[in-house]
Coordinates of C-alpha atoms and ligand atoms in Angstrom, one line a residue:
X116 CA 2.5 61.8 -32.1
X117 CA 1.9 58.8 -30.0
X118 CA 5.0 57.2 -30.1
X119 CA 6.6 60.8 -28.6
X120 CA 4.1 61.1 -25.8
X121 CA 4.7 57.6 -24.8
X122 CA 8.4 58.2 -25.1
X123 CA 8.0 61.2 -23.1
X124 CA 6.0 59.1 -20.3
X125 CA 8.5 56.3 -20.1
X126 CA 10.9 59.4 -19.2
X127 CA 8.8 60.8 -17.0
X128 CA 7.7 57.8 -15.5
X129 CA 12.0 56.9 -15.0
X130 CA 12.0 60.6 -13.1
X131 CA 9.2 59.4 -11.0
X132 CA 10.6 56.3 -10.1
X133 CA 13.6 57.7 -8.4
X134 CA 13.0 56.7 -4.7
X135 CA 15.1 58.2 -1.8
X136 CA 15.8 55.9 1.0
X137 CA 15.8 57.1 4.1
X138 CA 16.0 54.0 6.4
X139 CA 16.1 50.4 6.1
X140 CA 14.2 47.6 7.5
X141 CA 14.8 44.1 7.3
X142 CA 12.3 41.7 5.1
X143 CA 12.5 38.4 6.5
X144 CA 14.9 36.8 4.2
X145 CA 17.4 39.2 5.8
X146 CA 17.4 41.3 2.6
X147 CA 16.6 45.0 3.2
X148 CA 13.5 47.2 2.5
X149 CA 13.2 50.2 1.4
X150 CA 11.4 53.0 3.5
X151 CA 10.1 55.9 1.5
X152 CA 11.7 59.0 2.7
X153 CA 10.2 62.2 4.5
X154 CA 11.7 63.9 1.1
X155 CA 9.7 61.9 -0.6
X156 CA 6.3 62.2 1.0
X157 CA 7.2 66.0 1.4
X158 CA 7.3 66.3 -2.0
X159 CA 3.7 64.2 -2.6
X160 CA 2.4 66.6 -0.4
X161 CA 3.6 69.6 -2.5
X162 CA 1.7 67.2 -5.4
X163 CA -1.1 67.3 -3.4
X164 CA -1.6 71.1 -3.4
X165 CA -0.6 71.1 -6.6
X166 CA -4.0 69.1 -7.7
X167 CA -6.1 71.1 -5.4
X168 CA -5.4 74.0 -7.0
X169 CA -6.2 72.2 -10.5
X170 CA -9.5 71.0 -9.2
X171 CA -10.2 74.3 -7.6
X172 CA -10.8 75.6 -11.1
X173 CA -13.4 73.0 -11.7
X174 CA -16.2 75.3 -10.1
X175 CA -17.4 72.5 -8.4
X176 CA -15.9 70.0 -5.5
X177 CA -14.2 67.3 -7.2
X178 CA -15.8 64.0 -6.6
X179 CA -13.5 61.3 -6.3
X180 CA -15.6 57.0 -7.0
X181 CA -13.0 54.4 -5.8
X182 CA -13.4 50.8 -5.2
X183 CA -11.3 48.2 -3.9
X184 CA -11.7 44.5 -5.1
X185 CA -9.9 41.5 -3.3
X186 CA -8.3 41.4 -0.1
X187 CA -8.6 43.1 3.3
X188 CA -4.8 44.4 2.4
X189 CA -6.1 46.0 -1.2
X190 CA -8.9 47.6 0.9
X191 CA -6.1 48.8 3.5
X192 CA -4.3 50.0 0.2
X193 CA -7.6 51.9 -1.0
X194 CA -8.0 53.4 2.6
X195 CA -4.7 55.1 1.8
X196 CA -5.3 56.5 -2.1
X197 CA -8.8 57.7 -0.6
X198 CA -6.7 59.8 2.5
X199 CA -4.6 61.2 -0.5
X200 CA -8.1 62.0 -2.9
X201 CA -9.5 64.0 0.4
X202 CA -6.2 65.8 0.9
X203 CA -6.6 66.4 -2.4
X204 CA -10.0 68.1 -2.0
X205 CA -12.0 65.5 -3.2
X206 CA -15.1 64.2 -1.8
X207 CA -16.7 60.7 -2.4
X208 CA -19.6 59.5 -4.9
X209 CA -21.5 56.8 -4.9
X210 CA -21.4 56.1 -8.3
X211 CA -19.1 56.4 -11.1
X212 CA -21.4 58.4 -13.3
X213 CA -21.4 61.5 -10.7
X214 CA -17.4 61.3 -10.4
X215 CA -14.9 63.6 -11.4
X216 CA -12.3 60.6 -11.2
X217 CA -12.9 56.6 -10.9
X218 CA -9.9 54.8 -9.0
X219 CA -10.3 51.0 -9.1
X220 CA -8.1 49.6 -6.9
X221 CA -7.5 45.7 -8.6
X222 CA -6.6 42.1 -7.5
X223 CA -5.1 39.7 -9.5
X224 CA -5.1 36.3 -7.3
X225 CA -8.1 34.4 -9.4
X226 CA -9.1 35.0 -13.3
X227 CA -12.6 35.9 -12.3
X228 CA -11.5 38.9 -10.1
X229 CA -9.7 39.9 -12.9
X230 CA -12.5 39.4 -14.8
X231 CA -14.8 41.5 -13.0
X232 CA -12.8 44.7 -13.4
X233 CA -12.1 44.2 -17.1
X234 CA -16.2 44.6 -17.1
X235 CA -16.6 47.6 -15.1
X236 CA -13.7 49.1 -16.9
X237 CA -15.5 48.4 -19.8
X238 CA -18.8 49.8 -18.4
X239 CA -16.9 53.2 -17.6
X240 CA -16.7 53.7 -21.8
X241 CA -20.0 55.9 -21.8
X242 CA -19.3 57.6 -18.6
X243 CA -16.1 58.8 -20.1
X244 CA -18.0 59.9 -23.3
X245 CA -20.5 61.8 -21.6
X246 CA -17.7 63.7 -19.3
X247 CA -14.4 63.8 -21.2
X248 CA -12.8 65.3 -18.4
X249 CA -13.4 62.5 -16.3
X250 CA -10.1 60.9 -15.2
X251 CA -10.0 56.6 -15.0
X252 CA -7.4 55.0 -13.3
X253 CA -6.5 51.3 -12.4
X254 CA -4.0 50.2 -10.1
X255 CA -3.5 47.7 -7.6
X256 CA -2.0 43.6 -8.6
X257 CA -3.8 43.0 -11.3
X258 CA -2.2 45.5 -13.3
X259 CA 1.5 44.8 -11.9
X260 CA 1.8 42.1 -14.6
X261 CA 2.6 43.0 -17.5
X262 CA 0.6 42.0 -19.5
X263 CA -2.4 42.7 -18.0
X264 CA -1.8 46.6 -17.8
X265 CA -0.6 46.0 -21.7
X266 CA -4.0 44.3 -22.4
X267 CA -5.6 47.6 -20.5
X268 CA -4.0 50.3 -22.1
X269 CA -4.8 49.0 -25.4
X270 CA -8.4 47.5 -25.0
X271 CA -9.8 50.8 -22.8
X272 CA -8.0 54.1 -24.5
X273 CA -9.9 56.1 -22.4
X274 CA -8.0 55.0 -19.1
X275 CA -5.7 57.9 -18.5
X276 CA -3.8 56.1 -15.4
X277 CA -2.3 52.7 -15.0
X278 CA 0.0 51.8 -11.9
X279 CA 1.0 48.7 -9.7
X280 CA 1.3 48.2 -6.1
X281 CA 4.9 49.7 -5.7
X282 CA 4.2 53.1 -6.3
X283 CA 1.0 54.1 -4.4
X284 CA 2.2 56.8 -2.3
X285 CA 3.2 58.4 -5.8
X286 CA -0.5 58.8 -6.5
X287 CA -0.9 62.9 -6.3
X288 CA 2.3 63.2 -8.3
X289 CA 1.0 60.3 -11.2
X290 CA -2.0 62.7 -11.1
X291 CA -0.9 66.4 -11.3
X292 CA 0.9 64.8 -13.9
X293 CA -2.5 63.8 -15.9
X294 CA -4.2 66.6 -15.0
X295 CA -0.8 69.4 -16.1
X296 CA 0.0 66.9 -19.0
X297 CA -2.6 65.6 -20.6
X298 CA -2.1 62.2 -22.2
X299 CA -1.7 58.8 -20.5
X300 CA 0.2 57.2 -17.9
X301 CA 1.2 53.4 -17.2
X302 CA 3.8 53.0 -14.1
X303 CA 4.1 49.9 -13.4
X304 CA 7.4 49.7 -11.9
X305 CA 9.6 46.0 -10.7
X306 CA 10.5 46.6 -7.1
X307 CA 11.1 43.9 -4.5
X308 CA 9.0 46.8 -2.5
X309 CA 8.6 50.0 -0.3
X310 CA 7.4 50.5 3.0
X311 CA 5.3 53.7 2.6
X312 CA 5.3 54.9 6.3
X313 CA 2.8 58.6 7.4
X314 CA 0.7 58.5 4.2
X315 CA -3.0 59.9 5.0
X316 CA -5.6 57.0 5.5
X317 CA -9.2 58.3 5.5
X318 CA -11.0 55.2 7.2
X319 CA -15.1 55.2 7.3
X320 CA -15.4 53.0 10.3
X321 CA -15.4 54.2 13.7
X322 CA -14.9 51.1 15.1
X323 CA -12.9 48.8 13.2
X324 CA -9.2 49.9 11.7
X325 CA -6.9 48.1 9.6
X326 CA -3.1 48.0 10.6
X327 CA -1.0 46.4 7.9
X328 CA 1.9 45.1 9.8
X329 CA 3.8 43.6 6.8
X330 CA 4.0 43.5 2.8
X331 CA 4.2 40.9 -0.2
X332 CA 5.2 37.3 0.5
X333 CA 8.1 35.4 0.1
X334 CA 6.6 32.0 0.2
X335 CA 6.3 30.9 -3.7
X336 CA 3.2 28.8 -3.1
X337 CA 3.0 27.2 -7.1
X338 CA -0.6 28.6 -7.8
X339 CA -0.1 32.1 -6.4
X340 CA 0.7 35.1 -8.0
X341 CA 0.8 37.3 -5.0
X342 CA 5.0 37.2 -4.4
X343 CA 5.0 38.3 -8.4
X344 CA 2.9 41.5 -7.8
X345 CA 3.4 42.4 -4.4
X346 CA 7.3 41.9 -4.0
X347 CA 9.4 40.8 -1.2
X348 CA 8.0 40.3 2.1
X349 CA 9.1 43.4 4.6
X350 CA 8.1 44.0 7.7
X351 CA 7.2 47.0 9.0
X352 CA 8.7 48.2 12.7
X353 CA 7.6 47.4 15.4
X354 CA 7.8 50.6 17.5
X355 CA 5.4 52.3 14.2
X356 CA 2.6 49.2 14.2
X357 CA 2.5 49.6 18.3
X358 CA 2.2 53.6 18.3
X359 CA -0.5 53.3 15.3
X360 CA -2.2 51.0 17.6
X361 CA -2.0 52.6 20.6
X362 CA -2.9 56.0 18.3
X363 CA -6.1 54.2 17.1
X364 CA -7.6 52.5 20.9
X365 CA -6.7 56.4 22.1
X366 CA -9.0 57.8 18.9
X367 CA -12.1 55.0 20.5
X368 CA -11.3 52.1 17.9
X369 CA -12.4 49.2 19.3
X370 CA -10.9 46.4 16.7
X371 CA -7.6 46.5 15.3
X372 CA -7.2 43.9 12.2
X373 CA -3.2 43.7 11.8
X374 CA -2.6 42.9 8.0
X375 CA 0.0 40.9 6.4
X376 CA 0.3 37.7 3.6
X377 CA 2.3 35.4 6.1
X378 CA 1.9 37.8 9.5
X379 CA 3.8 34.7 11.5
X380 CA 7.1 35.3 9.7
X381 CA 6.6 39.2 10.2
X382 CA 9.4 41.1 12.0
X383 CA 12.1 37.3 10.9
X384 CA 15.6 38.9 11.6
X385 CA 14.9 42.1 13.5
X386 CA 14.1 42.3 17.6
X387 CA 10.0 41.6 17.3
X388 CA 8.6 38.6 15.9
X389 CA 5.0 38.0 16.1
X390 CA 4.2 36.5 18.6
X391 CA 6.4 39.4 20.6
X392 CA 4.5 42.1 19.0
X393 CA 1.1 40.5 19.6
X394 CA 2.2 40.8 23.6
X395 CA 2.5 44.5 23.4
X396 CA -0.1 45.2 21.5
X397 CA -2.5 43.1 24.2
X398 CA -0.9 45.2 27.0
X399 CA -3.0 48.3 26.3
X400 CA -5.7 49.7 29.1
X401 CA -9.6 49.6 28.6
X402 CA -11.7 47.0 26.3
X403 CA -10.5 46.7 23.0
X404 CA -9.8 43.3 20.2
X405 CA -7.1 42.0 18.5
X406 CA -7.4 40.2 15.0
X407 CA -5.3 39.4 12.7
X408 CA -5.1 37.8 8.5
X409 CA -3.5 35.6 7.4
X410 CA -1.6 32.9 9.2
X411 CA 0.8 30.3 6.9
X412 CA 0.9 27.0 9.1
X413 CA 3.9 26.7 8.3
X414 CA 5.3 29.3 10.5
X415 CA 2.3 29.0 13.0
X416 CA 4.0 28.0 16.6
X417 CA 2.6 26.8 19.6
X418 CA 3.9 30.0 21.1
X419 CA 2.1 32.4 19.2
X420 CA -1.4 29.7 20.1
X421 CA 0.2 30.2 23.4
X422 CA 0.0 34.1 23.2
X423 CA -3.3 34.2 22.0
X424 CA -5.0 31.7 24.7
X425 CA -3.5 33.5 27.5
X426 CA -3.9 37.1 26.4
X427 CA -6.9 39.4 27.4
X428 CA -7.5 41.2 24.1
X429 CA -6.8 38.7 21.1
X430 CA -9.2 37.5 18.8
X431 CA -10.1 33.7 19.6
X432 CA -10.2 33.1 15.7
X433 CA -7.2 31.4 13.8
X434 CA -7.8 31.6 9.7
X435 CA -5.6 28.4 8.6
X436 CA -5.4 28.2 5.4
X437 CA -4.8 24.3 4.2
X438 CA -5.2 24.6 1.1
X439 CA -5.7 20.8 0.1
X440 CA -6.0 17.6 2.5
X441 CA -3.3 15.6 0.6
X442 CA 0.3 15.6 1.2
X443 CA 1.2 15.4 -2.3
X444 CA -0.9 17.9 -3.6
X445 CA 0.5 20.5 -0.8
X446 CA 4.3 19.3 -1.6
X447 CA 3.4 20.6 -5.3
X448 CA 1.9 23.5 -3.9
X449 CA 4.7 24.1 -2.1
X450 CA 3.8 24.6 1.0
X451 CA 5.9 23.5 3.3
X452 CA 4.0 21.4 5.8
X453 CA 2.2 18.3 5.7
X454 CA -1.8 17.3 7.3
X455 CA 0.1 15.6 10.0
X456 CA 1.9 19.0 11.4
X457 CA -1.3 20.8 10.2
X458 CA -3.9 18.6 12.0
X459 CA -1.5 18.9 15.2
X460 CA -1.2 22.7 15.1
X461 CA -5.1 22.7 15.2
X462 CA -5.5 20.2 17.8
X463 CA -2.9 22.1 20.0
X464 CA -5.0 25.6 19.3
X465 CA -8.5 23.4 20.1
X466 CA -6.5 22.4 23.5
X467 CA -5.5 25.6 24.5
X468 CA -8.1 27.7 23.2
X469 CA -11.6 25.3 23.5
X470 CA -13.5 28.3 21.9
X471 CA -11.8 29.1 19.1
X472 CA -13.3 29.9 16.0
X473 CA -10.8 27.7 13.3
X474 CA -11.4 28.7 9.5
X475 CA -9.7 27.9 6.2
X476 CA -9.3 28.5 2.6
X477 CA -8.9 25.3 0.0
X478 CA -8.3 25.2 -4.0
X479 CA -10.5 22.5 -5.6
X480 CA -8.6 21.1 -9.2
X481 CA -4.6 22.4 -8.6
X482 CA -3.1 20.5 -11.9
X483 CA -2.4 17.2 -11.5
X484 CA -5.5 16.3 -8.0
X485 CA -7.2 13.6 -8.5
X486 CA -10.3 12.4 -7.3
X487 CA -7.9 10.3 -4.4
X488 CA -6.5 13.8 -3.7
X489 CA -10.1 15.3 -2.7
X490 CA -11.2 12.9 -0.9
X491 CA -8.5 13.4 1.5
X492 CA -9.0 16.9 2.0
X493 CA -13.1 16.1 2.6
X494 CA -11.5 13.9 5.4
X495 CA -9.6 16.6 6.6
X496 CA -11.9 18.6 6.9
X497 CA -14.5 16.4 8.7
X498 CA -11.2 15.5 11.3
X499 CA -10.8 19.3 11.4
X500 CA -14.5 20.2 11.2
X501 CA -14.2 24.1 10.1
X502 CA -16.4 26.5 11.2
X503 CA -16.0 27.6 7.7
X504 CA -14.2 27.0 4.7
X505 CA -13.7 29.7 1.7
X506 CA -13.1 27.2 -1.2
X507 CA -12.2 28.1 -4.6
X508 CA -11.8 26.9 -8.3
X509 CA -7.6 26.7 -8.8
X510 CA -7.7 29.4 -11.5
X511 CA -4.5 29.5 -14.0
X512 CA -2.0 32.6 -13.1
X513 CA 0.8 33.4 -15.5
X514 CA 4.4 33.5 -14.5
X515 CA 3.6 31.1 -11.4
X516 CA 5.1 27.5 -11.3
X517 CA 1.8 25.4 -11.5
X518 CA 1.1 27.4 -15.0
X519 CA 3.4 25.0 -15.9
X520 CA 2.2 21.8 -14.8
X521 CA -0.1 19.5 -16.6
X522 CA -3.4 20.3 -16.0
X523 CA -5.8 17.0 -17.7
X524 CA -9.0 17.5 -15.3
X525 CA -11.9 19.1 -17.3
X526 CA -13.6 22.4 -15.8
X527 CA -16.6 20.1 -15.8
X528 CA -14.9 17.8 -13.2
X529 CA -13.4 20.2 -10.7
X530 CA -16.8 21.7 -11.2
X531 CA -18.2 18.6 -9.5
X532 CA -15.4 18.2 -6.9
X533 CA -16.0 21.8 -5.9
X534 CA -19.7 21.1 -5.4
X535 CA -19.4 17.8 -3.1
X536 CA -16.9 20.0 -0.8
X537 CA -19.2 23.0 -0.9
X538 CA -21.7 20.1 0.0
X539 CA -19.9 18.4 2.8
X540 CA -18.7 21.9 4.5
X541 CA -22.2 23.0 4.2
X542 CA -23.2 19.9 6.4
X543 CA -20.3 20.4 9.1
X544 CA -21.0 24.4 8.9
X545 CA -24.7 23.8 9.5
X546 CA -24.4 23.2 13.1
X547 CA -20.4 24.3 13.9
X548 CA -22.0 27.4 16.0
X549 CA -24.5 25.3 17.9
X550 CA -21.9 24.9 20.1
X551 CA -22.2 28.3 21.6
X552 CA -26.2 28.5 22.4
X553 CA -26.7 28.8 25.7
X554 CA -23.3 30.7 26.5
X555 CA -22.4 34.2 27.2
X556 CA -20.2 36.0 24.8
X557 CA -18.8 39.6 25.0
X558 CA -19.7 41.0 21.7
X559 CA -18.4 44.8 20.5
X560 CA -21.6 45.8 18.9
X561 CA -20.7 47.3 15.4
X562 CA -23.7 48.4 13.8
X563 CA -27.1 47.8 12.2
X564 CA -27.8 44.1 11.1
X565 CA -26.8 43.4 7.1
X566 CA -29.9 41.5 6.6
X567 CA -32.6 42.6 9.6
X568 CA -32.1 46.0 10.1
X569 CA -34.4 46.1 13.6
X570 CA -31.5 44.1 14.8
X571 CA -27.9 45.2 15.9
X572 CA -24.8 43.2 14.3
X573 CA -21.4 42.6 16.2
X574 CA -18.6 40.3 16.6
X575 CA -17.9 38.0 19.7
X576 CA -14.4 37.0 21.0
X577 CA -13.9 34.5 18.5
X578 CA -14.7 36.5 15.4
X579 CA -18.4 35.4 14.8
X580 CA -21.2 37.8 14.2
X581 CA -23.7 38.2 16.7
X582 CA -27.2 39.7 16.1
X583 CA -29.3 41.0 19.1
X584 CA -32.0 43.3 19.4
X585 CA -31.1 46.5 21.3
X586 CA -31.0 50.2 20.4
X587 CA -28.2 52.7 18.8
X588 CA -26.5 53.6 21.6
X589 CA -24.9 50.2 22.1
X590 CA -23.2 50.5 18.6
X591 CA -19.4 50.7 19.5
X592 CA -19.8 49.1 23.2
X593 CA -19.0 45.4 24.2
X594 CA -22.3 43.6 26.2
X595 CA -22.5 40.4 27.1
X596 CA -24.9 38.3 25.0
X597 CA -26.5 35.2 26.1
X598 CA -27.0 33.2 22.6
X599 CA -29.7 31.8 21.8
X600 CA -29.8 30.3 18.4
X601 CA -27.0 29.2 16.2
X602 CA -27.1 29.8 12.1
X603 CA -24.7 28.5 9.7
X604 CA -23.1 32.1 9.5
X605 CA -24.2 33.5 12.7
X606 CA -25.1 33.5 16.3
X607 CA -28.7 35.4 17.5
X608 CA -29.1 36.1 21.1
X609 CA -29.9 38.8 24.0
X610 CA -28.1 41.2 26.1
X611 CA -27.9 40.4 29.7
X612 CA -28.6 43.7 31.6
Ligands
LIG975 N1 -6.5 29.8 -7.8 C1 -7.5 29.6 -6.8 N2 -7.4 30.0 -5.6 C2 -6.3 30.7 -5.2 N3 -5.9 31.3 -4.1 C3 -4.7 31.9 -4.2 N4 -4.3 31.7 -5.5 C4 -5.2 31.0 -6.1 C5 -5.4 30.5 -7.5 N5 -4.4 30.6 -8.4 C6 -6.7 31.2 -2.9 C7 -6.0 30.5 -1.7 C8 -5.6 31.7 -0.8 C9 -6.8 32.6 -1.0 C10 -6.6 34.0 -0.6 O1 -7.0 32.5 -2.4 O2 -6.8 29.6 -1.1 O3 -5.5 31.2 0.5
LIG976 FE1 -4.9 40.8 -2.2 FE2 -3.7 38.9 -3.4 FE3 -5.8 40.0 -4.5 FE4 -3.4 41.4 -4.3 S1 -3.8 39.5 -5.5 S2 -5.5 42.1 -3.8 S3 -2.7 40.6 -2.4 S4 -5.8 38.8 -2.7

């Protein structure tokens, strides 16, 4: 009996699987991306009613608990599946045990995220035994490899739907399908990638939006599995980012983050690089900021530095990502550039921008660093001097390139390299934001504060947040802010009537 119904899903899964294409776009290798047609999401809509008229018979809303673990781009993702639940006629819970459905929304880029969701999948095991009907799906990178959605389906029987990043805007159709069919469902499909244009987004912020300008990556870094789940880079066009944009400041969104794996080689081959686009999207009317993740140096130019010191609306705030201080060690990487054009990029942004917030990621233990190797990147970073650093254990990936490579330094040891440059950014973090106290900073006010809620939170010009006392109706309006003390993480200081 098994073996049919997973014959039958393979077929079905083959039937769902057969994308129209409507138009094409150009992913920066010159190769062409595949837009999902208005067929296609005509026919998810049909899907759509479809499930509210299964849930309708529930006799009670349908409640819908999704998380989203990794990246701003997986929570972009999520933002989209949640647009479809609520079109859907699903409303949110707060917890998986009062949910009709549990989405988890997956990264793969380090073992322990990974990790992390094989435990709350896990945890959902009594859930689903006190409310059978309960659907469970997982989707996202982590279970784009292979093996990982085979170690899934066979370690938690009780998750109905599996499927990768390619097919998202397939969701209501994956789900009728549970719902009309019964049984299981793994869709996991290779594609070098879609561009899924007009799909609902149900975003909780008022303030903030997410804009993802570009997918998947074409840059092969050795440790990174990202190219392997999320396809080919593509860009999407420019004319749909700008009227999103404009769509969003007109709605009162005050912060637009545009989202991408490498946004500097976004829009390679077609009229708008980035740079370009960055232009129009600072020619707007009325008070509004402009960030953007991530930035490959690489492809970073001194005309896109160029575009953000002389533009009105752009965030002063350039993630870097280094990645290691030593030339080797980023040749076997693969990266593509070496400190010298690195520490030149950032002393150009520091010369044109003298405010700018400059942060970075860096892997501690890639196979084959030596102690030699660190201390080169603790050098580059006290030339550089972050105003922080997200730094991270390299953590194995299968299928990647540096899988391969010998790998003789003990988890002990990297242990202790990771803690002396958690150690030495601490020291340069300590006092990176003192440099501010005693100037005035336009800040958009976005809410409560996280950890004092008497005080409101926001973000200044270069991307830090600012804490200042003040009362509701500020939340969503940029003050200026005269700062008065600096923390490693934040800036405190008053409005200036
Ligand atoms: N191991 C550890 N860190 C990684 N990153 C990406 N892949 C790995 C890996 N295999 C880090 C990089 C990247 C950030 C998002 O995650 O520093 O910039
Ligand atoms: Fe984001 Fe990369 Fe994690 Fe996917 S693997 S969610 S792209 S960080």
């Amino acid at each position: 009996m098994q073996k049919t119904l997973e014959k039958y899903y393979i077929l079905w899964y083959t039937i769902i699987y057969d994308l129209s294409v409507e138009s094409e776009m150009r992913g920066s290798d010159g190769l062409a991306a595949v837009t999902v047609s208005e067929e296609e999401l005509k026919e998810q809509r049909f899907f759509i009613q479809r499930v509210r008229a299964v849930t309708h018979l529930f006799g009670h809303k349908p409640m819908a608990y999704t998380h989203s673990y990794g990246c701003q781009q997986n929570v972009s993702d999520s933002e989209k599946l949640d647009g479809m639940l609520e079109e859907m006629g699903f409303g949110f819970a707060d917890s998986p045990e009062n949910a009709d459905l549990v989405l988890y929304n997956t990264c793969a880029v380090r073992e322990n995220a990974e990790n992390r969701v094989f435990g709350n999948v896990g945890a959902l095991k009594h859930a689903k035994r006190r409310n059978p009907e309960m659907v469970i799906a997982v989707c996202g990178c982590m279970v784009q490899q292979e093996h990982i959605a085979q170690r899934m389906k066979e370690r938690f029987p009780y998750v109905d739907l599996i499927f990768g990043t390619h097919v998202l805007h397939k969701f209501p159709e994956m789900l009728y399908g549970i719902y009309e069919k019964g049984g299981r469902l793994v869709c996991i499909p290779e594609s070098d990638g879609i561009v899924a244009e007009g799909l609902p987004v149900r975003r909780t912020d008022r303030i903030k939006a997410s804009v993802p300008i570009m997918y998947g990556c074409n840059n092969f870094c050795t440790y990174c599995i990202v190219p392997k789940v999320r396809g080919r880079e593509r860009s999407r066009a420019a004319d749909g980012v700008i009227a999103e944009v404009r769509g969003l400041l007109e709605e009162g969104y005050k912060e637009i983050l545009l989202l991408g794996q490498n946004v500097n080689s976004y829009g390679k081959g077609s009229g708008t690089d980035f740079p370009q686009l960055l232009r129009e999207l600072d020619g707007f009317d009325g008070e509004y900021v402009i960030s953007f993740m991530t930035s490959h140096p690489k492809d970073c130019s001194h005309e896109l530095i160029d575009v953000i010191a002389d533009s009105r609306h752009i965030s002063h705030h350039l993630h870097l990502p280094v990645q290691s201080g030593s030339d080797r060690i980023l040749k076997l990487m693969n990266r593509h550039y070496d400190t010298a054009k690195y520490l030149e990029l950032v002393d150009y942004a520091r010369s044109r921008i003298p405010d700018i917030q400059l942060t970075t990621d860096i892997i501690v233990g890639f196979p084959g660093e030596t102690y030699e190797d660190l201390r080169m990147t603790l050098e580059l970073m006290e030339r550089v001097r972050y105003d922080s650093a997200f730094t991270f254990i390299y953590s194995r990936r299968e299928g990647t390139k540096a899988a391969e490579m010998d790998d003789p330094v003990t988890d002990e040891e990297k242990g202790k390299w990771f803690r002396e440059l958690l150690e030495v950014q601490g020291r340069i973090g300590e006092n990176a934001y003192a440099r501010y106290v005693g100037q005035t900073l336009r800040v958009l006010v976005e809410g409560r504060g996280r950890t004092d809620e008497k005080l409101l939170t926001g973000k200044s010009r270069q991307n830090i947040i600012v804490d200042l006392a003040g009362s509701d109706e500020l939340q969503g309006k940029f003050v200026d802010v005269r700062i008065t003390k600096a923390l490693p993480w934040a800036l405190i200081g008053e409005t200036i009537q």
